Coordinates of C-alpha atoms (C1' of nucleotides) in Angstrom, one line a residue:
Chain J
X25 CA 79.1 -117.0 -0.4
X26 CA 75.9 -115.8 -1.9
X27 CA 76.4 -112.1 -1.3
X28 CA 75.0 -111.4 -4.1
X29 CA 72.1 -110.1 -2.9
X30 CA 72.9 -107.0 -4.8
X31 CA 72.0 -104.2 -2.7
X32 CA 72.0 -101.7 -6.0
X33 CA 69.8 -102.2 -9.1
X34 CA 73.0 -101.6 -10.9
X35 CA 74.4 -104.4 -10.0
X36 CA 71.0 -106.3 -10.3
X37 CA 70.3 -105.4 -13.8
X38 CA 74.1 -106.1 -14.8
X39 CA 73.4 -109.3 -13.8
X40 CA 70.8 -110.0 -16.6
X41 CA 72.3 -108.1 -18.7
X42 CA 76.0 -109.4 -18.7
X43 CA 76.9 -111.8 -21.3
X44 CA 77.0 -112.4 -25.0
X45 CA 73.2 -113.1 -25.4
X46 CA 70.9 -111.1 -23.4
X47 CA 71.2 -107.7 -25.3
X48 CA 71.6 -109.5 -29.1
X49 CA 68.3 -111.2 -28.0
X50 CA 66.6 -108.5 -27.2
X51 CA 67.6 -107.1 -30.5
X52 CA 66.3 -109.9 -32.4
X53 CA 62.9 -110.1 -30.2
X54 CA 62.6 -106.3 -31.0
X55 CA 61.7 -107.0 -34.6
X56 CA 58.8 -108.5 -33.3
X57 CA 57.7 -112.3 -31.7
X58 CA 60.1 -115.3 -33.0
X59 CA 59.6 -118.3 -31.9
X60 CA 62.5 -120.3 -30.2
X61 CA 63.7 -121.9 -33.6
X62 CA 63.6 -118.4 -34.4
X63 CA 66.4 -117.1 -32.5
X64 CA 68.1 -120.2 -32.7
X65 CA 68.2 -119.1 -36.3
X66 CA 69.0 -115.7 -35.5
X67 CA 72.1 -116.8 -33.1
X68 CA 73.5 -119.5 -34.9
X69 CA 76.9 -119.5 -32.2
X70 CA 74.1 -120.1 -29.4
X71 CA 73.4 -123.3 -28.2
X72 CA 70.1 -125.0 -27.7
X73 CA 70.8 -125.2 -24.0
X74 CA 71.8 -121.7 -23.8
X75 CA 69.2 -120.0 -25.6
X76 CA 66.7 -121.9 -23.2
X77 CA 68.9 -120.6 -20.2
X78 CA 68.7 -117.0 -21.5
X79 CA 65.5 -116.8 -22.7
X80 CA 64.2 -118.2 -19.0
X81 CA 66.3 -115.6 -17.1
X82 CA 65.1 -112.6 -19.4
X83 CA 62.0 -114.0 -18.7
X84 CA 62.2 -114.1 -15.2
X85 CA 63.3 -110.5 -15.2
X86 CA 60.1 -109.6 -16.7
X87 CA 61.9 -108.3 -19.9
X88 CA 60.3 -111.1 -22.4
X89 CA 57.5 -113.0 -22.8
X90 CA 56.5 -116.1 -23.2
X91 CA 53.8 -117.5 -24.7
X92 CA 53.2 -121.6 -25.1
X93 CA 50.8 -122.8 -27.7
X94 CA 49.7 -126.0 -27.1
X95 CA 49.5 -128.6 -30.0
X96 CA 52.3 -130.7 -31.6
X97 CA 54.8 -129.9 -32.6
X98 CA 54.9 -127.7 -30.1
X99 CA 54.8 -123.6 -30.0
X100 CA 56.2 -121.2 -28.2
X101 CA 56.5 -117.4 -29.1
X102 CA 58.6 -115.0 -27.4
X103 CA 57.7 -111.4 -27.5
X104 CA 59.5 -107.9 -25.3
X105 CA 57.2 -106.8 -22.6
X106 CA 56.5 -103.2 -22.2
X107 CA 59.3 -103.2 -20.1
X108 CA 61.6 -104.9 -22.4
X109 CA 60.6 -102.6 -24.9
X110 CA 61.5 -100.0 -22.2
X111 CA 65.0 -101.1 -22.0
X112 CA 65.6 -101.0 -25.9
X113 CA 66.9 -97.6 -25.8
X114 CA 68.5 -97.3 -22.9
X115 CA 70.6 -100.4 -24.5
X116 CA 71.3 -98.1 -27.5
X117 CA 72.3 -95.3 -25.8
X118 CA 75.1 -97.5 -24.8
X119 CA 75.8 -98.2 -28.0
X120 CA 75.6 -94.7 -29.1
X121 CA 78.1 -93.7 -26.3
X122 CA 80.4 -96.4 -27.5
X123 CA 80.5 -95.5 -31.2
X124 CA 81.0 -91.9 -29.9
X125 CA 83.5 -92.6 -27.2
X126 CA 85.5 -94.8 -29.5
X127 CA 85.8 -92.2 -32.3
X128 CA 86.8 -89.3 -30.1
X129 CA 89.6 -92.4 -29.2
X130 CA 90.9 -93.0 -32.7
X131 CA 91.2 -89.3 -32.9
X132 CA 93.4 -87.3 -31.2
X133 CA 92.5 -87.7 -27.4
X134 CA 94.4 -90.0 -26.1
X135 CA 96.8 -91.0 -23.6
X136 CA 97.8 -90.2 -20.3
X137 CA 100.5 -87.9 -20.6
X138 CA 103.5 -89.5 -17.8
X139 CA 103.0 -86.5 -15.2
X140 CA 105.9 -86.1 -13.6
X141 CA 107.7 -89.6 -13.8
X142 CA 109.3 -91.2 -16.6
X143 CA 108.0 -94.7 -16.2
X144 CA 110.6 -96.5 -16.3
X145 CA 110.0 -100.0 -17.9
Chain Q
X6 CA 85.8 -118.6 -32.0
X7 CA 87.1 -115.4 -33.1
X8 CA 83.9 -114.4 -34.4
X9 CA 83.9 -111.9 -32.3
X10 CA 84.6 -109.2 -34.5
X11 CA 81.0 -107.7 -33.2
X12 CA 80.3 -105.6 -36.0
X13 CA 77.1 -104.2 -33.3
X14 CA 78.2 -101.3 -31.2
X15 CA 75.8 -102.4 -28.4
X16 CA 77.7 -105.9 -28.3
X17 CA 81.1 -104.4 -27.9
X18 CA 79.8 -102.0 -25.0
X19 CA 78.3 -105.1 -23.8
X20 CA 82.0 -106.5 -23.6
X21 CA 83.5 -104.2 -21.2
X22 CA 80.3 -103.6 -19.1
X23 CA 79.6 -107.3 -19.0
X24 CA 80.2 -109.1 -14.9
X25 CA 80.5 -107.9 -11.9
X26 CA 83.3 -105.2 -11.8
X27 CA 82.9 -102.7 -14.2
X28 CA 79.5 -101.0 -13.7
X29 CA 81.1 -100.9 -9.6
X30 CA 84.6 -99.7 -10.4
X31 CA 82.9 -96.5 -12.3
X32 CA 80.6 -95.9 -9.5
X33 CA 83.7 -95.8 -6.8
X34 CA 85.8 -93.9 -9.6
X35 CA 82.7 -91.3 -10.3
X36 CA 83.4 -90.1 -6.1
X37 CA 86.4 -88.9 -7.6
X38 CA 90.5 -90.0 -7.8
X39 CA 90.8 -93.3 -6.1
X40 CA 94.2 -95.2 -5.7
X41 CA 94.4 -98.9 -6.6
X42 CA 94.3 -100.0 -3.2
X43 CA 91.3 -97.7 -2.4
X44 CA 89.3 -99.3 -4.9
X45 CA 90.5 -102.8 -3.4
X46 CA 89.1 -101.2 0.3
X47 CA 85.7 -100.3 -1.2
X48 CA 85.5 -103.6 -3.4
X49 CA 86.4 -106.2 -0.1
X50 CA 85.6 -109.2 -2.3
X51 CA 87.8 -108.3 -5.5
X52 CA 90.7 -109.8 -6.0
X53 CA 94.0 -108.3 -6.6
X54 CA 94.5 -109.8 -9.9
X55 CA 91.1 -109.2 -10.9
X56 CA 91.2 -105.3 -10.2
X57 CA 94.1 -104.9 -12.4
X58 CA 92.7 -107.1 -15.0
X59 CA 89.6 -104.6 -15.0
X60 CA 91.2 -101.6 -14.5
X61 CA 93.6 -102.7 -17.7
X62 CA 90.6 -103.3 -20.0
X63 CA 88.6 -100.2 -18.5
X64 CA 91.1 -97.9 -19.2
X65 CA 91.6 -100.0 -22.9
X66 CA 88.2 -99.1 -23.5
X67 CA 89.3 -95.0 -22.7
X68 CA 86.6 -95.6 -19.4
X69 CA 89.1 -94.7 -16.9
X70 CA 92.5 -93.1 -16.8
X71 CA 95.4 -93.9 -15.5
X72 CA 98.3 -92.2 -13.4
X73 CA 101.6 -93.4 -12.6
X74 CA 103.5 -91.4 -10.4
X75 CA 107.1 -92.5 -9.2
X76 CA 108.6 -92.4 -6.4
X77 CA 108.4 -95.5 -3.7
X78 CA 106.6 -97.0 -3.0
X79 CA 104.5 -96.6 -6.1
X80 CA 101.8 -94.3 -6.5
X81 CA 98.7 -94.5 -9.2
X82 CA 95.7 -93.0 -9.5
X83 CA 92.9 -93.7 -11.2
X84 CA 90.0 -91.4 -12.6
X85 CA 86.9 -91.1 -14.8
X86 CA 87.8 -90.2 -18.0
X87 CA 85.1 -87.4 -19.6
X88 CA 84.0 -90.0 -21.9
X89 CA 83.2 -92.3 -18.5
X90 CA 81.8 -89.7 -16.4
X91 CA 79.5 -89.0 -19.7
X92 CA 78.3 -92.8 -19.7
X93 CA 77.4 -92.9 -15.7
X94 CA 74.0 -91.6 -16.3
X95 CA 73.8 -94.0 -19.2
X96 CA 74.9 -96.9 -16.4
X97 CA 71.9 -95.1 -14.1
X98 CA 69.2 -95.1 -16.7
X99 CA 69.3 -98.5 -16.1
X100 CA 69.4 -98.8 -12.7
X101 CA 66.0 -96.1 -12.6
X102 CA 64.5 -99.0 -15.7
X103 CA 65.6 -102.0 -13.1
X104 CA 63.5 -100.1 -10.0
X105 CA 60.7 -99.7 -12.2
X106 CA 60.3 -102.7 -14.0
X107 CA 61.4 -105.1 -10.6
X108 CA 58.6 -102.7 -8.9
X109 CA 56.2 -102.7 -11.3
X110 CA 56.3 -106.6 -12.0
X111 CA 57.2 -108.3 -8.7
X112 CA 56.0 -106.0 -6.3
X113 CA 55.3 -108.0 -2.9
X114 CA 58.2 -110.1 -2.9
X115 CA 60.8 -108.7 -4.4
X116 CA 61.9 -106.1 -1.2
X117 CA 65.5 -105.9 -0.1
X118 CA 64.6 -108.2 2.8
X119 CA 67.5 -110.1 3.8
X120 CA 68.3 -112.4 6.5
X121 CA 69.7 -109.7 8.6
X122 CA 73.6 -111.3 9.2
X123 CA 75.4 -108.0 9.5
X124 CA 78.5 -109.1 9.1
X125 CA 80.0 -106.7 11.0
X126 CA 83.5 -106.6 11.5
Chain A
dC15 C1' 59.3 -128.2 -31.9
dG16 C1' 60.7 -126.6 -27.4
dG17 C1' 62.8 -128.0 -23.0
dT18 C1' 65.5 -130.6 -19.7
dA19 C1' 69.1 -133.7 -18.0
dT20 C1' 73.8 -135.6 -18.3
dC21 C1' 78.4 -135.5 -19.2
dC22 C1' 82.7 -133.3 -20.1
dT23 C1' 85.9 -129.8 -21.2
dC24 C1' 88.1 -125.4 -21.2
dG25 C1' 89.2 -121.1 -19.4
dG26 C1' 87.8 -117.5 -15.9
dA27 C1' 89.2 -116.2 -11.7
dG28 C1' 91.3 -117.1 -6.8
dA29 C1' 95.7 -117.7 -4.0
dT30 C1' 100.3 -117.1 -3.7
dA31 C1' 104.7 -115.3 -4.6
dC32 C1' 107.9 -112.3 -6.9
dT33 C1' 109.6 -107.5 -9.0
dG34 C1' 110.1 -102.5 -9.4
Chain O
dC27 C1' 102.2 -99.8 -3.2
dA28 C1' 101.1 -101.4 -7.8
dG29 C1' 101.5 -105.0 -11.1
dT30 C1' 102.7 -109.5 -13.2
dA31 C1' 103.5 -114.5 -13.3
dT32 C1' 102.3 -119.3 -12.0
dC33 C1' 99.5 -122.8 -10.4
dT34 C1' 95.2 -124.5 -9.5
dC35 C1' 90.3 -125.4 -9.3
dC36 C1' 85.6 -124.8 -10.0
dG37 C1' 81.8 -124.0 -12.8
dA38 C1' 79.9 -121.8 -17.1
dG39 C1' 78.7 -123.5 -21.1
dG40 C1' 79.0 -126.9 -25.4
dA41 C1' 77.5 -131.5 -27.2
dT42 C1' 74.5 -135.1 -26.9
dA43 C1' 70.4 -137.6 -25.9
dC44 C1' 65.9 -138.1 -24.4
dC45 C1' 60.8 -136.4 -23.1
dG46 C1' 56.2 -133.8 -23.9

DNA sequence: CGGTATCCTCGGAGATACTG
DNA sequence: CAGTATCTCCGAGGATACCG
């Protein structure tokens, strides 16, 4: 039903973001431009079709860009905008929170204590 | 398959945030205690399996917390844990980075135009 | 080399029904 | 009410092949 017009950004940027690929390729793109070949390299699980797909929508979101060189073979070099380069560490404050969060897991905070009822089962 | 191991913080993060449930089951959850059918009312277009599904691997990732209560019929409640209410602004940042960069980058076609069709009911 | 089109499969996710 | 189990179906995504 194509409600997904996404009314909150939230949901919006989840949408690029969501996946296996979109944050590991922004990882790899951070180190500087690669060329498709490149992240093919980088991602060797990925496939060909995939990393196209990805790339395009990341792309379209205005997070990388692309640049064709004409000639033969052809080249093309990816590269984070500014606004890509934006997003880095907002994507590694995640991970920060994660590494964090996980820890304080391991530790001692844990579970829900039953509050008033033995669950059965 | 299997390889996901993800040795990267940012990709495991990546796994519980990823599609479209999580990032909206924190921002019903960060209003405060909300039962399982609440969260069904505020997410119309959820399914019944699906909200458990999420709500199992939210609270597996020590996002949310769960409350049984006895008694019948059943009663549960689910809240933010402090390590979730500590990654909402995290969730935000991103949000503020879509606003920005969809602003910045599309700006005369990109508005929250839609066809109208209040579906009212 | 980078990208697209085609086919095909596998599992994500909906509907339904049942239990506690 | 909350949760699980079963069946089913659709489409995301892999493999392959071809074009610029």
């Amino acid at each position: 039903m194509k409600d997904l017009v996404s009314r909150c950004p939230i949901e919006e940027v989840m949408q690029v973001l969501s996946g296996r690929w979109p944050t590991l390729l922004i990882y790899y793109l951070k180190d500087g431009t690669k060329r498709f070949s490149d992240l093919r390299r980088d991602n060797p699980t990925i496939s060909h079709k995939m990393l196209a797909f990805e790339l395009r929508k990341l792309e379209a979101a205005g997070i990388v860009q692309r640049t064709e060189f004409g000639g033969y073979p052809l080249r093309v070099e990816y590269d984070l905008t500014p606004a890509g380069e934006r997003i880095v560490p907002l994507i590694d404050a995640l991970g920060d929170w994660w590494e964090e969060a996980a820890g304080a897991e391991a530790d001692g905070t844990r579970e829900t204590e039953s509050v008033g009822a033995p669950q059965v089962r």
